[in-house]
mmCIF file with all atom_site columns, C-alpha atoms in Angstrom:
data_model
loop_
_atom_site.group_PDB
_atom_site.id
_atom_site.type_symbol
_atom_site.label_atom_id
_atom_site.label_alt_id
_atom_site.label_comp_id
_atom_site.label_asym_id
_atom_site.label_entity_id
_atom_site.label_seq_id
_atom_site.pdbx_PDB_ins_code
_atom_site.Cartn_x
_atom_site.Cartn_y
_atom_site.Cartn_z
_atom_site.occupancy
_atom_site.B_iso_or_equiv
_atom_site.pdbx_formal_charge
_atom_site.auth_seq_id
_atom_site.auth_comp_id
_atom_site.auth_asym_id
_atom_site.auth_atom_id
_atom_site.pdbx_PDB_model_num
ATOM 1   C CA . THR A 1 1   ? 258.036 48.154 281.354 1.00 60.00 ? 1   THR A CA 1
ATOM 2   C CA . GLN A 1 2   ? 260.576 48.473 278.578 1.00 62.00 ? 2   GLN A CA 1
ATOM 3   C CA . LEU A 1 3   ? 261.272 45.109 277.019 1.00 85.00 ? 3   LEU A CA 1
ATOM 4   C CA . LEU A 1 4   ? 264.731 43.857 276.126 1.00 92.00 ? 4   LEU A CA 1
ATOM 5   C CA . GLU A 1 5   ? 264.875 41.001 273.667 1.00 95.00 ? 5   GLU A CA 1
ATOM 6   C CA . GLN A 1 6   ? 267.991 38.875 273.468 1.00 96.00 ? 6   GLN A CA 1
ATOM 7   C CA . SER A 1 7   ? 268.969 36.671 270.576 1.00 96.00 ? 7   SER A CA 1
ATOM 8   C CA . PRO A 1 8   ? 269.762 33.935 270.123 1.00 96.00 ? 8   PRO A CA 1
ATOM 9   C CA . GLN A 1 9   ? 268.352 32.156 273.167 1.00 95.00 ? 9   GLN A CA 1
ATOM 10  C CA . PHE A 1 10  ? 270.984 29.436 272.920 1.00 96.00 ? 10  PHE A CA 1
ATOM 11  C CA . LEU A 1 11  ? 274.358 29.246 271.205 1.00 96.00 ? 11  LEU A CA 1
ATOM 12  C CA . SER A 1 12  ? 276.657 26.238 271.044 1.00 97.00 ? 12  SER A CA 1
ATOM 13  C CA . ILE A 1 13  ? 280.053 26.655 269.418 1.00 96.00 ? 13  ILE A CA 1
ATOM 14  C CA . GLN A 1 14  ? 283.488 25.075 269.285 1.00 97.00 ? 14  GLN A CA 1
ATOM 15  C CA . GLU A 1 15  ? 286.490 26.536 271.047 1.00 97.00 ? 15  GLU A CA 1
ATOM 16  C CA . GLY A 1 16  ? 288.201 29.131 268.871 1.00 97.00 ? 16  GLY A CA 1
ATOM 17  C CA . GLU A 1 17  ? 285.063 30.264 267.046 1.00 97.00 ? 17  GLU A CA 1
ATOM 18  C CA . ASN A 1 18  ? 283.578 33.746 267.304 1.00 97.00 ? 18  ASN A CA 1
ATOM 19  C CA . LEU A 1 19  ? 280.082 34.561 268.502 1.00 97.00 ? 19  LEU A CA 1
ATOM 20  C CA . THR A 1 20  ? 277.773 37.550 268.789 1.00 98.00 ? 20  THR A CA 1
ATOM 21  C CA . VAL A 1 21  ? 274.831 38.023 271.157 1.00 98.00 ? 21  VAL A CA 1
ATOM 22  C CA . TYR A 1 22  ? 272.246 40.719 270.538 1.00 98.00 ? 22  TYR A CA 1
ATOM 23  C CA . CYS A 1 23  ? 270.067 42.757 272.877 1.00 97.00 ? 23  CYS A CA 1
ATOM 24  C CA . ASN A 1 24  ? 267.304 44.824 271.260 1.00 96.00 ? 24  ASN A CA 1
ATOM 25  C CA . SER A 1 25  ? 264.496 47.101 272.373 1.00 94.00 ? 25  SER A CA 1
ATOM 26  C CA . SER A 1 26  ? 262.094 49.606 270.846 1.00 92.00 ? 26  SER A CA 1
ATOM 27  C CA . SER A 1 27  ? 262.754 51.922 273.803 1.00 91.00 ? 27  SER A CA 1
ATOM 28  C CA . VAL A 1 28  ? 265.673 54.157 274.709 1.00 92.00 ? 28  VAL A CA 1
ATOM 29  C CA . PHE A 1 29  ? 267.842 53.263 277.690 1.00 91.00 ? 29  PHE A CA 1
ATOM 30  C CA . SER A 1 30  ? 270.035 55.576 279.752 1.00 89.00 ? 30  SER A CA 1
ATOM 31  C CA . SER A 1 31  ? 272.599 52.813 280.073 1.00 89.00 ? 31  SER A CA 1
ATOM 32  C CA . LEU A 1 32  ? 272.955 49.139 279.365 1.00 92.00 ? 32  LEU A CA 1
ATOM 33  C CA . GLN A 1 33  ? 274.823 46.509 281.300 1.00 94.00 ? 33  GLN A CA 1
ATOM 34  C CA . TRP A 1 34  ? 275.974 43.010 280.404 1.00 96.00 ? 34  TRP A CA 1
ATOM 35  C CA . TYR A 1 35  ? 276.169 40.323 283.085 1.00 96.00 ? 35  TYR A CA 1
ATOM 36  C CA . ARG A 1 36  ? 277.398 36.733 282.978 1.00 96.00 ? 36  ARG A CA 1
ATOM 37  C CA . GLN A 1 37  ? 275.834 34.089 285.170 1.00 95.00 ? 37  GLN A CA 1
ATOM 38  C CA . GLU A 1 38  ? 277.229 30.632 285.877 1.00 93.00 ? 38  GLU A CA 1
ATOM 39  C CA . PRO A 1 39  ? 275.143 27.706 287.200 1.00 89.00 ? 39  PRO A CA 1
ATOM 40  C CA . GLY A 1 40  ? 274.215 28.064 290.863 1.00 89.00 ? 40  GLY A CA 1
ATOM 41  C CA . GLU A 1 41  ? 275.518 31.605 291.124 1.00 92.00 ? 41  GLU A CA 1
ATOM 42  C CA . GLY A 1 42  ? 274.246 35.134 290.798 1.00 94.00 ? 42  GLY A CA 1
ATOM 43  C CA . PRO A 1 43  ? 274.984 37.333 287.765 1.00 95.00 ? 43  PRO A CA 1
ATOM 44  C CA . VAL A 1 44  ? 278.300 39.172 287.666 1.00 95.00 ? 44  VAL A CA 1
ATOM 45  C CA . LEU A 1 45  ? 278.715 42.486 285.858 1.00 94.00 ? 45  LEU A CA 1
ATOM 46  C CA . LEU A 1 46  ? 280.925 42.451 282.762 1.00 95.00 ? 46  LEU A CA 1
ATOM 47  C CA . VAL A 1 47  ? 280.497 45.988 281.451 1.00 94.00 ? 47  VAL A CA 1
ATOM 48  C CA . THR A 1 48  ? 278.309 49.094 281.441 1.00 92.00 ? 48  THR A CA 1
ATOM 49  C CA . VAL A 1 49  ? 277.792 51.208 278.315 1.00 93.00 ? 49  VAL A CA 1
ATOM 50  C CA . VAL A 1 50  ? 276.307 54.665 278.622 1.00 91.00 ? 50  VAL A CA 1
ATOM 51  C CA . THR A 1 51  ? 276.932 56.667 275.438 1.00 92.00 ? 51  THR A CA 1
ATOM 52  C CA . GLY A 1 52  ? 275.244 55.963 272.109 1.00 94.00 ? 52  GLY A CA 1
ATOM 53  C CA . GLY A 1 53  ? 277.753 54.380 269.722 1.00 95.00 ? 53  GLY A CA 1
ATOM 54  C CA . GLU A 1 54  ? 280.092 53.452 272.569 1.00 95.00 ? 54  GLU A CA 1
ATOM 55  C CA . VAL A 1 55  ? 282.365 50.450 272.101 1.00 97.00 ? 55  VAL A CA 1
ATOM 56  C CA . LYS A 1 56  ? 284.122 48.798 275.033 1.00 96.00 ? 56  LYS A CA 1
ATOM 57  C CA . LYS A 1 57  ? 286.601 45.962 274.954 1.00 96.00 ? 57  LYS A CA 1
ATOM 58  C CA . LEU A 1 58  ? 287.317 43.536 277.771 1.00 95.00 ? 58  LEU A CA 1
ATOM 59  C CA . LYS A 1 59  ? 290.071 41.191 276.574 1.00 95.00 ? 59  LYS A CA 1
ATOM 60  C CA . ARG A 1 60  ? 288.323 39.006 273.945 1.00 97.00 ? 60  ARG A CA 1
ATOM 61  C CA . LEU A 1 61  ? 284.897 40.521 274.585 1.00 97.00 ? 61  LEU A CA 1
ATOM 62  C CA . THR A 1 62  ? 283.671 43.564 272.642 1.00 97.00 ? 62  THR A CA 1
ATOM 63  C CA . PHE A 1 63  ? 280.526 45.418 273.690 1.00 97.00 ? 63  PHE A CA 1
ATOM 64  C CA . GLN A 1 64  ? 278.706 47.972 271.577 1.00 97.00 ? 64  GLN A CA 1
ATOM 65  C CA . PHE A 1 65  ? 275.839 50.323 272.438 1.00 96.00 ? 65  PHE A CA 1
ATOM 66  C CA . GLY A 1 66  ? 273.687 51.373 269.494 1.00 95.00 ? 66  GLY A CA 1
ATOM 67  C CA . ASP A 1 67  ? 273.731 54.988 268.325 1.00 95.00 ? 67  ASP A CA 1
ATOM 68  C CA . ALA A 1 68  ? 270.090 55.417 269.369 1.00 94.00 ? 68  ALA A CA 1
ATOM 69  C CA . ARG A 1 69  ? 270.696 53.658 272.718 1.00 93.00 ? 69  ARG A CA 1
ATOM 70  C CA . LYS A 1 70  ? 268.028 51.058 271.941 1.00 94.00 ? 70  LYS A CA 1
ATOM 71  C CA . ASP A 1 71  ? 270.255 48.060 271.297 1.00 95.00 ? 71  ASP A CA 1
ATOM 72  C CA . SER A 1 72  ? 273.553 46.467 272.189 1.00 97.00 ? 72  SER A CA 1
ATOM 73  C CA . SER A 1 73  ? 275.736 43.578 271.143 1.00 97.00 ? 73  SER A CA 1
ATOM 74  C CA . LEU A 1 74  ? 278.358 41.386 272.747 1.00 98.00 ? 74  LEU A CA 1
ATOM 75  C CA . HIS A 1 75  ? 281.003 39.812 270.524 1.00 98.00 ? 75  HIS A CA 1
ATOM 76  C CA . ILE A 1 76  ? 283.406 37.160 271.768 1.00 97.00 ? 76  ILE A CA 1
ATOM 77  C CA . THR A 1 77  ? 286.512 36.445 269.703 1.00 97.00 ? 77  THR A CA 1
ATOM 78  C CA . ALA A 1 78  ? 288.127 33.005 269.802 1.00 98.00 ? 78  ALA A CA 1
ATOM 79  C CA . ALA A 1 79  ? 285.747 31.663 272.419 1.00 97.00 ? 79  ALA A CA 1
ATOM 80  C CA . GLN A 1 80  ? 287.094 29.439 275.180 1.00 97.00 ? 80  GLN A CA 1
ATOM 81  C CA . PRO A 1 81  ? 285.295 26.882 277.396 1.00 96.00 ? 81  PRO A CA 1
ATOM 82  C CA . GLY A 1 82  ? 285.575 29.376 280.253 1.00 95.00 ? 82  GLY A CA 1
ATOM 83  C CA . ASP A 1 83  ? 283.233 31.691 278.322 1.00 96.00 ? 83  ASP A CA 1
ATOM 84  C CA . THR A 1 84  ? 280.393 29.221 278.856 1.00 96.00 ? 84  THR A CA 1
ATOM 85  C CA . GLY A 1 85  ? 277.536 30.788 280.770 1.00 96.00 ? 85  GLY A CA 1
ATOM 86  C CA . LEU A 1 86  ? 274.272 32.706 280.628 1.00 96.00 ? 86  LEU A CA 1
ATOM 87  C CA . TYR A 1 87  ? 274.756 36.211 279.246 1.00 97.00 ? 87  TYR A CA 1
ATOM 88  C CA . LEU A 1 88  ? 272.195 38.767 280.368 1.00 96.00 ? 88  LEU A CA 1
ATOM 89  C CA . CYS A 1 89  ? 271.702 42.297 279.169 1.00 96.00 ? 89  CYS A CA 1
ATOM 90  C CA . ALA A 1 90  ? 270.024 44.782 281.495 1.00 94.00 ? 90  ALA A CA 1
ATOM 91  C CA . GLY A 1 91  ? 268.926 48.326 280.729 1.00 91.00 ? 91  GLY A CA 1
ATOM 92  C CA . THR A 1 92  ? 268.189 51.381 282.810 1.00 87.00 ? 92  THR A CA 1
ATOM 93  C CA . ALA A 1 93  ? 265.247 53.373 281.488 1.00 83.00 ? 93  ALA A CA 1
ATOM 94  C CA . PRO A 1 94  ? 265.256 57.180 281.684 1.00 81.00 ? 94  PRO A CA 1
ATOM 95  C CA . ASP A 1 95  ? 263.596 58.480 284.859 1.00 75.00 ? 95  ASP A CA 1
ATOM 96  C CA . SER A 1 96  ? 263.610 55.026 286.464 1.00 74.00 ? 96  SER A CA 1
ATOM 97  C CA . TRP A 1 97  ? 266.142 56.057 289.180 1.00 71.00 ? 97  TRP A CA 1
ATOM 98  C CA . GLY A 1 98  ? 268.275 53.197 287.948 1.00 70.00 ? 98  GLY A CA 1
ATOM 99  C CA . LYS A 1 99  ? 266.084 50.117 288.190 1.00 83.00 ? 99  LYS A CA 1
ATOM 100 C CA . LEU A 1 100 ? 267.310 47.436 285.804 1.00 88.00 ? 100 LEU A CA 1
ATOM 101 C CA . GLN A 1 101 ? 265.177 45.725 283.172 1.00 91.00 ? 101 GLN A CA 1
ATOM 102 C CA . PHE A 1 102 ? 266.687 42.366 282.248 1.00 93.00 ? 102 PHE A CA 1
ATOM 103 C CA . GLY A 1 103 ? 266.548 40.452 279.014 1.00 94.00 ? 103 GLY A CA 1
ATOM 104 C CA . ALA A 1 104 ? 265.776 36.721 279.100 1.00 94.00 ? 104 ALA A CA 1
ATOM 105 C CA . GLY A 1 105 ? 269.416 35.796 278.524 1.00 95.00 ? 105 GLY A CA 1
ATOM 106 C CA . THR A 1 106 ? 271.497 33.885 275.994 1.00 96.00 ? 106 THR A CA 1
ATOM 107 C CA . GLN A 1 107 ? 272.936 30.547 277.051 1.00 96.00 ? 107 GLN A CA 1
ATOM 108 C CA . VAL A 1 108 ? 276.391 30.121 275.519 1.00 97.00 ? 108 VAL A CA 1
ATOM 109 C CA . VAL A 1 109 ? 278.139 26.751 275.499 1.00 97.00 ? 109 VAL A CA 1
ATOM 110 C CA . VAL A 1 110 ? 281.722 26.527 274.260 1.00 97.00 ? 110 VAL A CA 1
ATOM 111 C CA . THR A 1 111 ? 283.004 22.988 273.774 1.00 97.00 ? 111 THR A CA 1
ATOM 112 C CA . PRO A 1 112 ? 286.712 22.075 273.598 1.00 95.00 ? 112 PRO A CA 1
ATOM 113 C CA . ASN B 2 1   ? 284.153 41.125 302.654 1.00 69.00 ? 1   ASN B CA 1
ATOM 114 C CA . ALA B 2 2   ? 281.474 38.463 302.093 1.00 82.00 ? 2   ALA B CA 1
ATOM 115 C CA . GLY B 2 3   ? 279.504 40.694 299.708 1.00 94.00 ? 3   GLY B CA 1
ATOM 116 C CA . VAL B 2 4   ? 275.844 39.659 299.472 1.00 96.00 ? 4   VAL B CA 1
ATOM 117 C CA . THR B 2 5   ? 274.835 36.525 301.368 1.00 97.00 ? 5   THR B CA 1
ATOM 118 C CA . GLN B 2 6   ? 271.515 34.706 301.131 1.00 97.00 ? 6   GLN B CA 1
ATOM 119 C CA . THR B 2 7   ? 269.984 31.959 303.238 1.00 97.00 ? 7   THR B CA 1
ATOM 120 C CA . PRO B 2 8   ? 268.768 29.321 302.781 1.00 97.00 ? 8   PRO B CA 1
ATOM 121 C CA . LYS B 2 9   ? 270.268 27.989 299.526 1.00 96.00 ? 9   LYS B CA 1
ATOM 122 C CA . PHE B 2 10  ? 267.410 25.561 298.968 1.00 96.00 ? 10  PHE B CA 1
ATOM 123 C CA . ARG B 2 11  ? 263.937 25.203 300.416 1.00 97.00 ? 11  ARG B CA 1
ATOM 124 C CA . ILE B 2 12  ? 260.844 23.150 299.710 1.00 97.00 ? 12  ILE B CA 1
ATOM 125 C CA . LEU B 2 13  ? 257.529 24.553 300.911 1.00 97.00 ? 13  LEU B CA 1
ATOM 126 C CA . LYS B 2 14  ? 254.054 23.140 300.907 1.00 97.00 ? 14  LYS B CA 1
ATOM 127 C CA . ILE B 2 15  ? 251.240 25.218 299.430 1.00 97.00 ? 15  ILE B CA 1
ATOM 128 C CA . GLY B 2 16  ? 250.001 27.728 302.006 1.00 96.00 ? 16  GLY B CA 1
ATOM 129 C CA . GLN B 2 17  ? 253.151 27.748 304.137 1.00 97.00 ? 17  GLN B CA 1
ATOM 130 C CA . SER B 2 18  ? 255.114 30.907 304.802 1.00 96.00 ? 18  SER B CA 1
ATOM 131 C CA . MET B 2 19  ? 258.815 31.633 304.941 1.00 96.00 ? 19  MET B CA 1
ATOM 132 C CA . THR B 2 20  ? 261.384 34.418 304.988 1.00 98.00 ? 20  THR B CA 1
ATOM 133 C CA . LEU B 2 21  ? 264.353 34.566 302.638 1.00 98.00 ? 21  LEU B CA 1
ATOM 134 C CA . GLN B 2 22  ? 267.274 36.301 304.293 1.00 98.00 ? 22  GLN B CA 1
ATOM 135 C CA . CYS B 2 23  ? 269.653 38.703 302.569 1.00 98.00 ? 23  CYS B CA 1
ATOM 136 C CA . THR B 2 24  ? 272.601 40.534 304.097 1.00 98.00 ? 24  THR B CA 1
ATOM 137 C CA . GLN B 2 25  ? 275.246 42.742 302.523 1.00 97.00 ? 25  GLN B CA 1
ATOM 138 C CA . ASP B 2 26  ? 278.429 44.035 304.151 1.00 96.00 ? 26  ASP B CA 1
ATOM 139 C CA . MET B 2 27  ? 279.346 46.681 301.563 1.00 94.00 ? 27  MET B CA 1
ATOM 140 C CA . ASN B 2 28  ? 277.335 49.502 303.206 1.00 93.00 ? 28  ASN B CA 1
ATOM 141 C CA . HIS B 2 29  ? 275.212 49.821 300.058 1.00 93.00 ? 29  HIS B CA 1
ATOM 142 C CA . ASN B 2 30  ? 272.071 51.920 300.320 1.00 92.00 ? 30  ASN B CA 1
ATOM 143 C CA . TYR B 2 31  ? 270.231 50.206 297.485 1.00 93.00 ? 31  TYR B CA 1
ATOM 144 C CA . MET B 2 32  ? 268.988 46.633 297.720 1.00 95.00 ? 32  MET B CA 1
ATOM 145 C CA . TYR B 2 33  ? 266.804 44.524 295.446 1.00 95.00 ? 33  TYR B CA 1
ATOM 146 C CA . TRP B 2 34  ? 264.964 41.228 295.264 1.00 97.00 ? 34  TRP B CA 1
ATOM 147 C CA . TYR B 2 35  ? 264.598 39.427 291.937 1.00 97.00 ? 35  TYR B CA 1
ATOM 148 C CA . ARG B 2 36  ? 263.135 36.141 290.861 1.00 97.00 ? 36  ARG B CA 1
ATOM 149 C CA . GLN B 2 37  ? 264.500 34.157 287.933 1.00 96.00 ? 37  GLN B CA 1
ATOM 150 C CA . ASP B 2 38  ? 262.362 31.655 286.090 1.00 93.00 ? 38  ASP B CA 1
ATOM 151 C CA . PRO B 2 39  ? 263.717 29.465 283.254 1.00 84.00 ? 39  PRO B CA 1
ATOM 152 C CA . GLY B 2 40  ? 263.963 31.416 280.011 1.00 78.00 ? 40  GLY B CA 1
ATOM 153 C CA . MET B 2 41  ? 262.486 34.537 281.606 1.00 80.00 ? 41  MET B CA 1
ATOM 154 C CA . GLY B 2 42  ? 265.451 36.545 282.853 1.00 87.00 ? 42  GLY B CA 1
ATOM 155 C CA . LEU B 2 43  ? 265.248 38.347 286.195 1.00 94.00 ? 43  LEU B CA 1
ATOM 156 C CA . LYS B 2 44  ? 262.118 40.119 287.362 1.00 95.00 ? 44  LYS B CA 1
ATOM 157 C CA . LEU B 2 45  ? 262.271 42.782 290.094 1.00 94.00 ? 45  LEU B CA 1
ATOM 158 C CA . ILE B 2 46  ? 260.040 41.963 293.074 1.00 96.00 ? 46  ILE B CA 1
ATOM 159 C CA . TYR B 2 47  ? 260.840 44.750 295.555 1.00 96.00 ? 47  TYR B CA 1
ATOM 160 C CA . TYR B 2 48  ? 263.598 47.247 296.075 1.00 94.00 ? 48  TYR B CA 1
ATOM 161 C CA . SER B 2 49  ? 264.842 49.590 298.772 1.00 94.00 ? 49  SER B CA 1
ATOM 162 C CA . VAL B 2 50  ? 266.765 52.860 298.533 1.00 91.00 ? 50  VAL B CA 1
ATOM 163 C CA . GLY B 2 51  ? 267.696 52.874 302.200 1.00 92.00 ? 51  GLY B CA 1
ATOM 164 C CA . ALA B 2 52  ? 266.725 51.733 305.676 1.00 94.00 ? 52  ALA B CA 1
ATOM 165 C CA . GLY B 2 53  ? 263.005 52.213 306.221 1.00 94.00 ? 53  GLY B CA 1
ATOM 166 C CA . ILE B 2 54  ? 262.218 52.820 302.536 1.00 94.00 ? 54  ILE B CA 1
ATOM 167 C CA . THR B 2 55  ? 260.896 50.107 300.228 1.00 95.00 ? 55  THR B CA 1
ATOM 168 C CA . ASP B 2 56  ? 258.874 50.038 297.027 1.00 94.00 ? 56  ASP B CA 1
ATOM 169 C CA . LYS B 2 57  ? 257.278 47.554 294.674 1.00 94.00 ? 57  LYS B CA 1
ATOM 170 C CA . GLY B 2 58  ? 258.960 46.283 291.565 1.00 93.00 ? 58  GLY B CA 1
ATOM 171 C CA . GLU B 2 59  ? 257.482 44.516 288.580 1.00 91.00 ? 59  GLU B CA 1
ATOM 172 C CA . VAL B 2 60  ? 256.093 41.375 290.318 1.00 95.00 ? 60  VAL B CA 1
ATOM 173 C CA . PRO B 2 61  ? 255.349 42.163 294.010 1.00 96.00 ? 61  PRO B CA 1
ATOM 174 C CA . ASN B 2 62  ? 252.154 40.159 294.528 1.00 96.00 ? 62  ASN B CA 1
ATOM 175 C CA . GLY B 2 63  ? 252.483 37.470 297.199 1.00 96.00 ? 63  GLY B CA 1
ATOM 176 C CA . TYR B 2 64  ? 255.619 38.985 298.730 1.00 97.00 ? 64  TYR B CA 1
ATOM 177 C CA . ASN B 2 65  ? 256.512 41.506 301.419 1.00 97.00 ? 65  ASN B CA 1
ATOM 178 C CA . VAL B 2 66  ? 259.771 43.143 302.452 1.00 97.00 ? 66  VAL B CA 1
ATOM 179 C CA . SER B 2 67  ? 261.173 45.242 305.256 1.00 96.00 ? 67  SER B CA 1
ATOM 180 C CA . ARG B 2 68  ? 264.403 47.204 305.626 1.00 97.00 ? 68  ARG B CA 1
ATOM 181 C CA . SER B 2 69  ? 265.147 48.012 309.237 1.00 96.00 ? 69  SER B CA 1
ATOM 182 C CA . THR B 2 70  ? 268.927 48.211 308.761 1.00 97.00 ? 70  THR B CA 1
ATOM 183 C CA . THR B 2 71  ? 271.282 49.064 305.908 1.00 96.00 ? 71  THR B CA 1
ATOM 184 C CA . GLU B 2 72  ? 272.656 45.514 305.902 1.00 97.00 ? 72  GLU B CA 1
ATOM 185 C CA . ASP B 2 73  ? 269.500 43.370 305.879 1.00 98.00 ? 73  ASP B CA 1
ATOM 186 C CA . PHE B 2 74  ? 266.656 43.080 303.380 1.00 98.00 ? 74  PHE B CA 1
ATOM 187 C CA . PRO B 2 75  ? 264.484 40.017 304.087 1.00 98.00 ? 75  PRO B CA 1
ATOM 188 C CA . LEU B 2 76  ? 261.800 38.844 301.664 1.00 98.00 ? 76  LEU B CA 1
ATOM 189 C CA . ARG B 2 77  ? 258.651 37.323 303.156 1.00 98.00 ? 77  ARG B CA 1
ATOM 190 C CA . LEU B 2 78  ? 256.426 34.851 301.317 1.00 96.00 ? 78  LEU B CA 1
ATOM 191 C CA . GLU B 2 79  ? 252.958 34.503 302.785 1.00 90.00 ? 79  GLU B CA 1
ATOM 192 C CA . LEU B 2 80  ? 250.704 31.614 301.719 1.00 94.00 ? 80  LEU B CA 1
ATOM 193 C CA . ALA B 2 81  ? 253.160 30.046 299.272 1.00 96.00 ? 81  ALA B CA 1
ATOM 194 C CA . ALA B 2 82  ? 251.779 29.059 295.871 1.00 97.00 ? 82  ALA B CA 1
ATOM 195 C CA . PRO B 2 83  ? 253.254 26.841 293.109 1.00 96.00 ? 83  PRO B CA 1
ATOM 196 C CA . SER B 2 84  ? 253.671 29.976 290.959 1.00 96.00 ? 84  SER B CA 1
ATOM 197 C CA . GLN B 2 85  ? 256.304 31.136 293.456 1.00 97.00 ? 85  GLN B CA 1
ATOM 198 C CA . THR B 2 86  ? 258.589 28.234 292.591 1.00 97.00 ? 86  THR B CA 1
ATOM 199 C CA . SER B 2 87  ? 261.675 30.034 291.329 1.00 97.00 ? 87  SER B CA 1
ATOM 200 C CA . VAL B 2 88  ? 265.234 31.058 292.071 1.00 97.00 ? 88  VAL B CA 1
ATOM 201 C CA . TYR B 2 89  ? 265.402 34.217 294.167 1.00 98.00 ? 89  TYR B CA 1
ATOM 202 C CA . PHE B 2 90  ? 268.322 36.620 294.013 1.00 98.00 ? 90  PHE B CA 1
ATOM 203 C CA . CYS B 2 91  ? 269.104 39.491 296.310 1.00 97.00 ? 91  CYS B CA 1
ATOM 204 C CA . ALA B 2 92  ? 271.348 42.297 295.062 1.00 95.00 ? 92  ALA B CA 1
ATOM 205 C CA . SER B 2 93  ? 272.774 45.566 296.295 1.00 94.00 ? 93  SER B CA 1
ATOM 206 C CA . SER B 2 94  ? 274.319 48.635 294.735 1.00 92.00 ? 94  SER B CA 1
ATOM 207 C CA . ARG B 2 95  ? 276.188 51.655 295.983 1.00 88.00 ? 95  ARG B CA 1
ATOM 208 C CA . GLY B 2 96  ? 274.133 54.610 294.863 1.00 75.00 ? 96  GLY B CA 1
ATOM 209 C CA . THR B 2 97  ? 272.598 56.645 292.105 1.00 63.00 ? 97  THR B CA 1
ATOM 210 C CA . GLY B 2 98  ? 273.656 57.105 288.544 1.00 66.00 ? 98  GLY B CA 1
ATOM 211 C CA . PRO B 2 99  ? 273.002 55.081 285.409 1.00 61.00 ? 99  PRO B CA 1
ATOM 212 C CA . SER B 2 100 ? 276.166 53.028 285.568 1.00 62.00 ? 100 SER B CA 1
ATOM 213 C CA . ARG B 2 101 ? 276.183 51.677 289.098 1.00 78.00 ? 101 ARG B CA 1
ATOM 214 C CA . GLU B 2 102 ? 276.902 47.981 289.406 1.00 87.00 ? 102 GLU B CA 1
ATOM 215 C CA . GLN B 2 103 ? 274.568 45.580 291.154 1.00 91.00 ? 103 GLN B CA 1
ATOM 216 C CA . TYR B 2 104 ? 276.203 42.862 293.246 1.00 93.00 ? 104 TYR B CA 1
ATOM 217 C CA . PHE B 2 105 ? 274.219 39.646 293.472 1.00 95.00 ? 105 PHE B CA 1
ATOM 218 C CA . GLY B 2 106 ? 274.015 36.960 296.106 1.00 96.00 ? 106 GLY B CA 1
ATOM 219 C CA . PRO B 2 107 ? 274.229 33.247 295.202 1.00 95.00 ? 107 PRO B CA 1
ATOM 220 C CA . GLY B 2 108 ? 270.455 32.774 295.167 1.00 96.00 ? 108 GLY B CA 1
ATOM 221 C CA . THR B 2 109 ? 267.812 30.727 296.964 1.00 97.00 ? 109 THR B CA 1
ATOM 222 C CA . ARG B 2 110 ? 266.136 27.928 295.035 1.00 97.00 ? 110 ARG B CA 1
ATOM 223 C CA . LEU B 2 111 ? 262.549 27.598 296.233 1.00 97.00 ? 111 LEU B CA 1
ATOM 224 C CA . THR B 2 112 ? 260.104 24.859 295.314 1.00 97.00 ? 112 THR B CA 1
ATOM 225 C CA . VAL B 2 113 ? 256.438 25.050 296.334 1.00 97.00 ? 113 VAL B CA 1
ATOM 226 C CA . THR B 2 114 ? 254.531 21.764 296.085 1.00 96.00 ? 114 THR B CA 1
#
């Protein structure tokens, strides 16, 4: 099992502030996905990154995959209350046919 | 399309009882998965299936069984429920192979074993 460590575990910020969530491992992943989960619901995919060094932007969210494909970050610019949720990173290990290994998640709370 | 549906939403079991968690998807996905989510622990893969009639163990299969007789349905069976099985259970499905395929999750079943 390849472990994915997310930090911080919990983040509480004011509306308009920026935040960054990290996802780190000592192992290489073929791809890495970020999901957001709201209370009482299942996770929903935000983005998939596949290439080392890749940067993807989704409106105010910026995702980066490390050059060595062992880590990733999610940056939110000018956070809004609607960004509140549990952010999960999930990696696909090489030769795992695509099974996902999830991190423990970062709970983000954005207050007005 | 309803996507992935799960029943029941909530259930309380006594120690030693059995139950089946139902999961159905209407997206004609070949791949289906069962996860459990404990507080602060992320999602752990219990079982998965790559198609009808084919299942395999994930990371935490002990105490559970699955079957996949159709493409749409992937029920999870708990035999002899134990307090350690108190958790939120999610079923998911995905279209096919490749490192970037998206998993679609159901709304979850919250199970308490007392």
